[in-house]
Amino acid sequence: MISKAKGFTYVKANMIYMQKWKDGAWGEGKLEESDQFTISGLSTSLHYGQECFEGLKAYRRLDGKIQLFRVKDNAERFQMSCSYMMMPTIPTEVFIEAVKKVVLANADFIPPYGNKESLYIRPFMIGVGDNLGLRPAPEYIFSIIVSPVGSYFNGEAKPVDMAVSQYDRAAPNGTGHVKVGGNYAASLFAQMQAKKAGFADCIFLDPQTHTKIEEVGAANFFGITNDNKYITPKSPSILNSITNRSLRYLAKNHLGLEVVEGEVFIDKLDHFTEAGACGTAAVITPIGSITKNDHKHVFPAHEKMGEYTKKLFDLLTGIQFGDVEDPQGWITVL
Ligand code: PLP
Ligand code: COI
């Protein structure tokens, strides 16, 4: 079987999942061939950003079977995002069944085992229907679109250079903790500036004091210290990454590292030997340096993935592809 993945570029698969909410109730969920939507030009999702989404992956194992990673956690986070956006929620079982259904309908688009490629699954909800004033939409669409994907940052193994942004992606007490489109729109300008300057992406600081690392536009941040700690920022304005939660478990229980969720001051990075960005799309992407204004901080592990980052990468992807035993009921085999 030949892979249909083209890096992290969208490749249309066979089917999408589609379910509509009208008059206070969800209709039946269906698979459809077209990935094009006809919606009112006055939809709240278009004007007021009333939308949210998720991201997870289906993996092809060595024995050819297909499996999902932590789908229940995505279902629960999606409910949180929908609620915050004043949208109807999707019960966990409905979410999981919808994901299974659409993945199986696109099984021939799941890349073969061996290349660390997978099927990216993008569940989302949008407010639709005619609407002018600022209020929740009269109708909603819950849909899932999938695409075969490879790596997000052009190859996971090589550390990337990042720059600190002077802008914020989310406000204190704002929407940073939910996975809503507005956060991503708000991060684009900063991301493009970083990319124009030759960096892989930008790092956002805490919006209140601009002294602590929050996260990357599409991933959480973690670092490994010279005294064997896995440290990751704790903040109400970052996304509670499912990948990061998994790494915290693996760092503690499989590698014996002390796990700290706390403050990561941007001007105090010397105790980190390794750093990385983690997320569904990013998997684990090592960070080789962080530049703030004229100062470039280079981590000791800047030429290749550091020792602990590599161990975490092997454990995480080993579980995701079915080569390492699932320690916590994270895997759903289809
Ligand atoms: N932070 C942001 C802003 C993200 O978009 C993502 C990607 O989903 C993550 C972190 C990582 O979250 P997860 O590991 O659940 O994919
Ligand atoms: C993910 O990792 O699933 C995300 O949603 C990040 C996205 C910007 C590709």
Short mmCIF file of C-alpha atoms and ligand atoms in Angstrom, two decimals:
data_model
loop_
_atom_site.label_atom_id
_atom_site.label_comp_id
_atom_site.label_asym_id
_atom_site.label_seq_id
_atom_site.Cartn_x
_atom_site.Cartn_y
_atom_site.Cartn_z
CA MET A 1 0.00 0.00 0.00
CA ILE A 2 1.35 3.41 -0.98
CA SER A 3 0.93 6.37 1.39
CA LYS A 4 -1.37 9.15 0.22
CA ALA A 5 0.01 11.61 2.79
CA LYS A 6 1.64 14.84 1.60
CA GLY A 7 3.21 16.24 4.73
CA PHE A 8 0.56 18.19 6.62
CA THR A 9 -1.31 19.23 3.48
CA TYR A 10 -4.99 18.35 3.09
CA VAL A 11 -5.69 15.34 0.90
CA LYS A 12 -9.36 14.64 0.33
CA ALA A 13 -10.37 11.16 1.42
CA ASN A 14 -13.55 9.20 0.59
CA MET A 15 -16.11 10.48 3.05
CA ILE A 16 -16.83 13.10 5.68
CA TYR A 17 -19.19 12.83 8.65
CA MET A 18 -22.08 15.29 8.80
CA GLN A 19 -24.71 15.90 11.48
CA LYS A 20 -27.05 18.87 11.73
CA TRP A 21 -28.74 20.54 14.71
CA LYS A 22 -32.00 22.34 14.09
CA ASP A 23 -35.05 23.22 16.19
CA GLY A 24 -33.26 22.16 19.35
CA ALA A 25 -32.26 18.64 18.32
CA TRP A 26 -29.56 16.73 16.46
CA GLY A 27 -30.52 14.98 13.23
CA GLU A 28 -29.04 11.68 12.14
CA GLY A 29 -25.28 11.55 11.52
CA LYS A 30 -24.44 10.64 7.92
CA LEU A 31 -21.40 9.98 5.77
CA GLU A 32 -21.15 12.17 2.69
CA GLU A 33 -18.78 12.22 -0.24
CA SER A 34 -18.51 15.97 -0.69
CA ASP A 35 -16.33 18.02 1.62
CA GLN A 36 -17.96 21.27 0.44
CA PHE A 37 -20.48 23.10 2.63
CA THR A 38 -23.37 25.32 1.61
CA ILE A 39 -24.23 27.56 4.55
CA SER A 40 -25.77 30.97 5.09
CA GLY A 41 -23.39 33.85 4.45
CA LEU A 42 -24.58 35.20 7.79
CA SER A 43 -23.53 32.16 9.80
CA THR A 44 -22.14 33.05 13.22
CA SER A 45 -19.10 30.87 12.52
CA LEU A 46 -18.20 33.16 9.62
CA HIS A 47 -18.72 36.51 11.35
CA TYR A 48 -18.33 35.94 15.06
CA GLY A 49 -16.08 32.88 15.22
CA GLN A 50 -18.70 30.63 16.81
CA GLU A 51 -16.88 27.39 16.11
CA CYS A 52 -14.62 24.87 17.78
CA PHE A 53 -12.66 21.84 16.72
CA GLU A 54 -10.60 18.85 17.74
CA GLY A 55 -7.63 17.00 16.33
CA LEU A 56 -6.74 13.35 16.77
CA LYS A 57 -5.28 10.58 14.67
CA ALA A 58 -5.93 7.02 13.50
CA TYR A 59 -2.84 4.83 13.23
CA ARG A 60 -2.10 1.75 11.13
CA ARG A 61 -0.42 -0.98 13.19
CA LEU A 62 2.15 -3.51 12.03
CA ASP A 63 -0.58 -6.18 11.89
CA GLY A 64 -2.65 -3.92 9.62
CA LYS A 65 -5.28 -3.08 12.24
CA ILE A 66 -6.35 0.53 12.78
CA GLN A 67 -6.36 2.25 16.17
CA LEU A 68 -7.28 5.57 17.74
CA PHE A 69 -5.40 7.34 20.53
CA ARG A 70 -7.34 8.82 23.49
CA VAL A 71 -10.50 9.55 21.49
CA LYS A 72 -12.55 9.82 24.72
CA ASP A 73 -10.35 12.71 25.86
CA ASN A 74 -10.96 14.54 22.60
CA ALA A 75 -14.70 13.98 23.00
CA GLU A 76 -14.60 15.50 26.48
CA ARG A 77 -12.51 18.50 25.48
CA PHE A 78 -14.84 19.07 22.53
CA GLN A 79 -17.79 19.23 24.92
CA MET A 80 -15.96 21.85 26.93
CA SER A 81 -15.23 23.94 23.83
CA CYS A 82 -18.81 23.61 22.52
CA SER A 83 -20.25 24.69 25.87
CA TYR A 84 -17.98 27.71 26.07
CA MET A 85 -19.01 28.71 22.54
CA MET A 86 -22.70 28.40 23.53
CA MET A 87 -23.18 25.50 21.13
CA PRO A 88 -24.98 22.20 21.71
CA THR A 89 -22.67 19.39 22.85
CA ILE A 90 -22.07 15.93 21.41
CA PRO A 91 -22.32 13.05 23.89
CA THR A 92 -19.04 11.14 24.25
CA GLU A 93 -20.45 7.93 22.76
CA VAL A 94 -21.87 9.76 19.73
CA PHE A 95 -18.52 11.49 19.18
CA ILE A 96 -16.59 8.21 19.40
CA GLU A 97 -19.01 6.36 17.11
CA ALA A 98 -18.83 9.20 14.56
CA VAL A 99 -15.03 9.09 14.61
CA LYS A 100 -15.00 5.30 14.20
CA LYS A 101 -17.49 5.46 11.35
CA VAL A 102 -15.62 8.09 9.36
CA VAL A 103 -12.23 6.44 9.94
CA LEU A 104 -13.48 3.06 8.73
CA ALA A 105 -15.05 4.70 5.67
CA ASN A 106 -11.61 6.15 4.87
CA ALA A 107 -9.51 3.14 5.81
CA ASP A 108 -7.76 3.10 2.45
CA PHE A 109 -6.43 6.59 3.20
CA ILE A 110 -4.68 5.54 6.43
CA PRO A 111 -0.98 5.47 5.61
CA PRO A 112 0.79 2.12 5.95
CA TYR A 113 2.70 1.24 9.12
CA GLY A 114 6.35 2.18 9.23
CA ASN A 115 6.68 5.83 8.24
CA LYS A 116 5.11 7.48 11.28
CA GLU A 117 2.31 8.78 9.07
CA SER A 118 -1.32 8.61 10.11
CA LEU A 119 -4.85 9.75 9.38
CA TYR A 120 -5.55 13.15 10.91
CA ILE A 121 -9.12 13.45 12.15
CA ARG A 122 -10.67 16.90 12.43
CA PRO A 123 -14.04 16.99 14.23
CA PHE A 124 -15.55 20.47 14.34
CA MET A 125 -18.73 22.35 15.05
CA ILE A 126 -19.90 25.56 13.39
CA GLY A 127 -22.77 27.91 14.06
CA VAL A 128 -24.85 28.26 10.86
CA GLY A 129 -28.14 29.79 9.71
CA ASP A 130 -29.21 33.38 9.05
CA ASN A 131 -28.13 35.68 11.84
CA LEU A 132 -27.15 39.32 12.07
CA GLY A 133 -26.85 40.47 15.67
CA LEU A 134 -24.35 38.97 18.08
CA ARG A 135 -26.04 35.92 19.57
CA PRO A 136 -25.64 32.14 19.36
CA ALA A 137 -26.62 30.65 15.99
CA PRO A 138 -30.04 29.16 15.32
CA GLU A 139 -28.50 26.02 13.75
CA TYR A 140 -25.28 24.00 13.97
CA ILE A 141 -23.24 21.53 11.98
CA PHE A 142 -21.06 18.88 13.58
CA SER A 143 -18.74 17.40 11.01
CA ILE A 144 -15.56 15.34 10.79
CA ILE A 145 -13.11 15.60 7.92
CA VAL A 146 -10.02 13.40 7.71
CA SER A 147 -6.75 13.57 5.80
CA PRO A 148 -3.68 11.37 5.64
CA VAL A 149 -0.75 13.28 7.14
CA GLY A 150 2.96 13.10 7.72
CA SER A 151 4.91 15.43 9.96
CA TYR A 152 3.80 18.96 10.86
CA PHE A 153 7.16 20.72 11.23
CA ASN A 154 8.94 19.12 8.24
CA GLY A 155 10.34 16.12 10.06
CA GLU A 156 10.08 15.54 13.79
CA ALA A 157 13.59 14.43 14.54
CA LYS A 158 15.54 17.63 13.88
CA PRO A 159 15.27 20.39 16.47
CA VAL A 160 13.60 23.55 15.17
CA ASP A 161 14.28 27.21 15.99
CA MET A 162 11.48 29.26 17.49
CA ALA A 163 11.02 32.93 18.32
CA VAL A 164 9.14 34.57 21.17
CA SER A 165 6.15 36.57 20.01
CA GLN A 166 5.43 40.03 21.36
CA TYR A 167 1.72 39.37 20.71
CA ASP A 168 -0.79 37.25 22.61
CA ARG A 169 -2.97 34.47 21.20
CA ALA A 170 -5.46 34.54 24.07
CA ALA A 171 -6.40 36.91 26.87
CA PRO A 172 -6.08 36.16 30.57
CA ASN A 173 -9.44 34.57 31.52
CA GLY A 174 -10.23 34.32 27.81
CA THR A 175 -10.54 31.42 25.40
CA GLY A 176 -7.00 30.02 25.54
CA HIS A 177 -8.09 26.83 27.32
CA VAL A 178 -10.67 25.86 24.71
CA LYS A 179 -10.00 24.78 21.14
CA VAL A 180 -11.78 27.49 19.23
CA GLY A 181 -10.99 29.02 15.86
CA GLY A 182 -10.54 32.53 17.24
CA ASN A 183 -7.40 31.51 19.12
CA TYR A 184 -5.85 30.32 15.90
CA ALA A 185 -6.89 33.37 13.89
CA ALA A 186 -5.33 35.49 16.64
CA SER A 187 -2.06 33.58 16.37
CA LEU A 188 -1.62 33.82 12.60
CA PHE A 189 -0.01 37.27 12.47
CA ALA A 190 2.58 36.33 15.09
CA GLN A 191 3.23 33.00 13.42
CA MET A 192 3.77 34.57 10.00
CA GLN A 193 6.17 37.12 11.44
CA ALA A 194 8.20 34.32 13.01
CA LYS A 195 8.16 32.34 9.76
CA LYS A 196 9.20 35.37 7.72
CA ALA A 197 12.17 35.77 10.04
CA GLY A 198 13.17 32.16 9.38
CA PHE A 199 11.75 30.47 12.48
CA ALA A 200 9.65 27.31 12.46
CA ASP A 201 7.00 28.95 14.67
CA CYS A 202 6.56 31.39 17.52
CA ILE A 203 6.22 30.88 21.24
CA PHE A 204 3.59 32.87 23.13
CA LEU A 205 4.27 34.25 26.59
CA ASP A 206 1.69 34.53 29.35
CA PRO A 207 -0.64 37.39 28.41
CA GLN A 208 -0.60 38.91 31.89
CA THR A 209 3.10 39.47 32.53
CA HIS A 210 4.90 38.44 29.33
CA THR A 211 7.58 36.72 31.41
CA LYS A 212 6.62 33.04 31.19
CA ILE A 213 6.35 30.61 28.30
CA GLU A 214 2.76 29.63 27.55
CA GLU A 215 2.76 27.52 24.42
CA VAL A 216 3.32 27.35 20.69
CA GLY A 217 0.46 28.34 18.37
CA ALA A 218 -0.36 24.69 17.69
CA ALA A 219 1.34 22.76 20.48
CA ASN A 220 2.27 22.77 24.18
CA PHE A 221 5.82 23.41 25.40
CA PHE A 222 7.91 21.14 27.62
CA GLY A 223 11.51 21.06 28.74
CA ILE A 224 13.80 18.52 30.40
CA THR A 225 16.15 19.88 33.06
CA ASN A 226 19.69 18.93 34.00
CA ASP A 227 18.29 17.42 37.22
CA ASN A 228 15.86 15.07 35.44
CA LYS A 229 12.62 17.00 35.57
CA TYR A 230 9.96 17.21 32.90
CA ILE A 231 8.66 20.77 33.20
CA THR A 232 5.68 22.16 31.33
CA PRO A 233 3.81 25.46 31.77
CA LYS A 234 0.66 25.54 33.86
CA SER A 235 -1.66 28.31 32.80
CA PRO A 236 -5.39 28.93 32.47
CA SER A 237 -4.88 30.33 28.98
CA ILE A 238 -3.24 27.34 27.27
CA LEU A 239 -4.83 24.29 25.71
CA ASN A 240 -4.77 21.24 27.96
CA SER A 241 -2.92 19.06 25.46
CA ILE A 242 -3.76 15.38 25.43
CA THR A 243 -0.28 14.63 24.09
CA ASN A 244 1.28 16.59 26.96
CA ARG A 245 -0.89 14.72 29.49
CA SER A 246 0.36 11.47 27.98
CA LEU A 247 3.99 12.62 28.10
CA ARG A 248 3.63 13.61 31.74
CA TYR A 249 2.41 10.10 32.52
CA LEU A 250 5.19 8.46 30.50
CA ALA A 251 7.92 10.77 31.87
CA LYS A 252 6.91 9.93 35.44
CA ASN A 253 5.97 6.28 35.19
CA HIS A 254 8.25 4.98 32.45
CA LEU A 255 11.28 7.25 32.67
CA GLY A 256 11.27 8.10 36.38
CA LEU A 257 11.43 11.85 35.73
CA GLU A 258 9.95 14.29 38.19
CA VAL A 259 7.02 16.00 36.48
CA VAL A 260 6.41 19.66 37.22
CA GLU A 261 3.57 21.75 35.88
CA GLY A 262 4.56 25.29 36.71
CA GLU A 263 6.17 28.49 35.60
CA VAL A 264 8.75 28.51 32.81
CA PHE A 265 10.37 31.94 32.84
CA ILE A 266 11.60 32.97 29.40
CA ASP A 267 14.73 34.57 30.85
CA LYS A 268 15.62 31.47 32.88
CA LEU A 269 16.10 28.62 30.44
CA ASP A 270 19.64 27.59 31.42
CA HIS A 271 18.57 24.58 33.45
CA PHE A 272 16.88 22.98 30.43
CA THR A 273 18.97 20.50 28.51
CA GLU A 274 16.18 19.65 26.08
CA ALA A 275 12.99 21.38 24.94
CA GLY A 276 10.12 20.43 22.73
CA ALA A 277 6.69 21.18 21.33
CA CYS A 278 4.05 18.48 21.70
CA GLY A 279 0.62 17.98 20.22
CA THR A 280 -1.39 15.74 17.94
CA ALA A 281 -0.11 17.39 14.77
CA ALA A 282 3.35 18.26 16.12
CA VAL A 283 3.74 14.86 17.88
CA ILE A 284 7.02 15.73 19.66
CA THR A 285 9.06 18.31 17.80
CA PRO A 286 12.33 19.15 19.55
CA ILE A 287 13.11 22.85 19.95
CA GLY A 288 16.78 23.67 19.43
CA SER A 289 16.66 27.36 20.23
CA ILE A 290 14.36 30.16 21.34
CA THR A 291 15.05 33.72 20.22
CA LYS A 292 13.68 36.69 22.14
CA ASN A 293 14.45 40.06 20.59
CA ASP A 294 18.21 39.91 19.89
CA HIS A 295 18.96 37.07 22.28
CA LYS A 296 19.09 33.50 21.01
CA HIS A 297 18.98 30.84 23.70
CA VAL A 298 20.40 27.58 22.35
CA PHE A 299 19.53 24.38 24.22
CA PRO A 300 22.32 21.79 24.67
CA ALA A 301 20.21 19.35 22.58
CA HIS A 302 20.03 21.54 19.48
CA GLU A 303 21.54 19.33 16.84
CA LYS A 304 19.48 16.24 17.37
CA MET A 305 16.61 15.14 19.56
CA GLY A 306 17.81 14.94 23.18
CA GLU A 307 18.02 11.65 25.06
CA TYR A 308 14.82 11.98 27.08
CA THR A 309 12.87 13.61 24.27
CA LYS A 310 13.80 10.64 22.08
CA LYS A 311 12.71 8.18 24.76
CA LEU A 312 9.39 9.98 25.12
CA PHE A 313 8.96 10.10 21.35
CA ASP A 314 9.63 6.35 21.03
CA LEU A 315 7.25 5.51 23.89
CA LEU A 316 4.46 7.79 22.68
CA THR A 317 4.60 6.79 19.04
CA GLY A 318 5.18 3.16 20.07
CA ILE A 319 1.86 3.20 21.93
CA GLN A 320 0.11 5.10 19.15
CA PHE A 321 1.23 2.61 16.48
CA GLY A 322 0.61 -0.44 18.67
CA ASP A 323 4.25 -1.44 19.23
CA VAL A 324 4.32 -0.58 22.95
CA GLU A 325 1.71 -1.82 25.39
CA ASP A 326 -1.04 0.70 26.13
CA PRO A 327 -0.51 1.63 29.78
CA GLN A 328 -3.75 3.45 30.52
CA GLY A 329 -6.59 2.36 28.22
CA TRP A 330 -5.65 5.06 25.72
CA ILE A 331 -6.09 2.92 22.63
CA THR A 332 -9.30 2.01 20.76
CA VAL A 333 -8.73 -0.71 18.17
CA LEU A 334 -11.25 -0.58 15.31
N1 PLP B 1 -1.88 23.77 22.06
C1 PLP B 1 -2.52 24.21 20.97
C2 PLP B 1 -2.75 25.67 20.83
C3 PLP B 1 -2.96 23.30 19.99
O1 PLP B 1 -3.59 23.71 18.90
C4 PLP B 1 -2.72 21.93 20.17
C5 PLP B 1 -3.19 20.95 19.19
O2 PLP B 1 -4.22 20.38 19.31
C6 PLP B 1 -2.06 21.52 21.32
C7 PLP B 1 -1.64 22.46 22.24
C8 PLP B 1 -1.82 20.07 21.58
O3 PLP B 1 -2.99 19.44 22.02
P1 PLP B 1 -3.22 17.91 21.77
O4 PLP B 1 -2.04 17.21 22.31
O5 PLP B 1 -4.45 17.58 22.53
O6 PLP B 1 -3.36 17.72 20.31
C1 COI B 2 -3.62 19.51 16.40
O1 COI B 2 -2.48 19.25 16.75
O2 COI B 2 -4.48 18.64 16.29
C2 COI B 2 -4.04 20.87 16.10
O3 COI B 2 -5.21 21.12 16.14
C3 COI B 2 -3.10 21.88 15.66
C4 COI B 2 -3.52 22.44 14.33
C5 COI B 2 -3.18 23.86 14.23
C6 COI B 2 -2.99 21.63 13.19
#
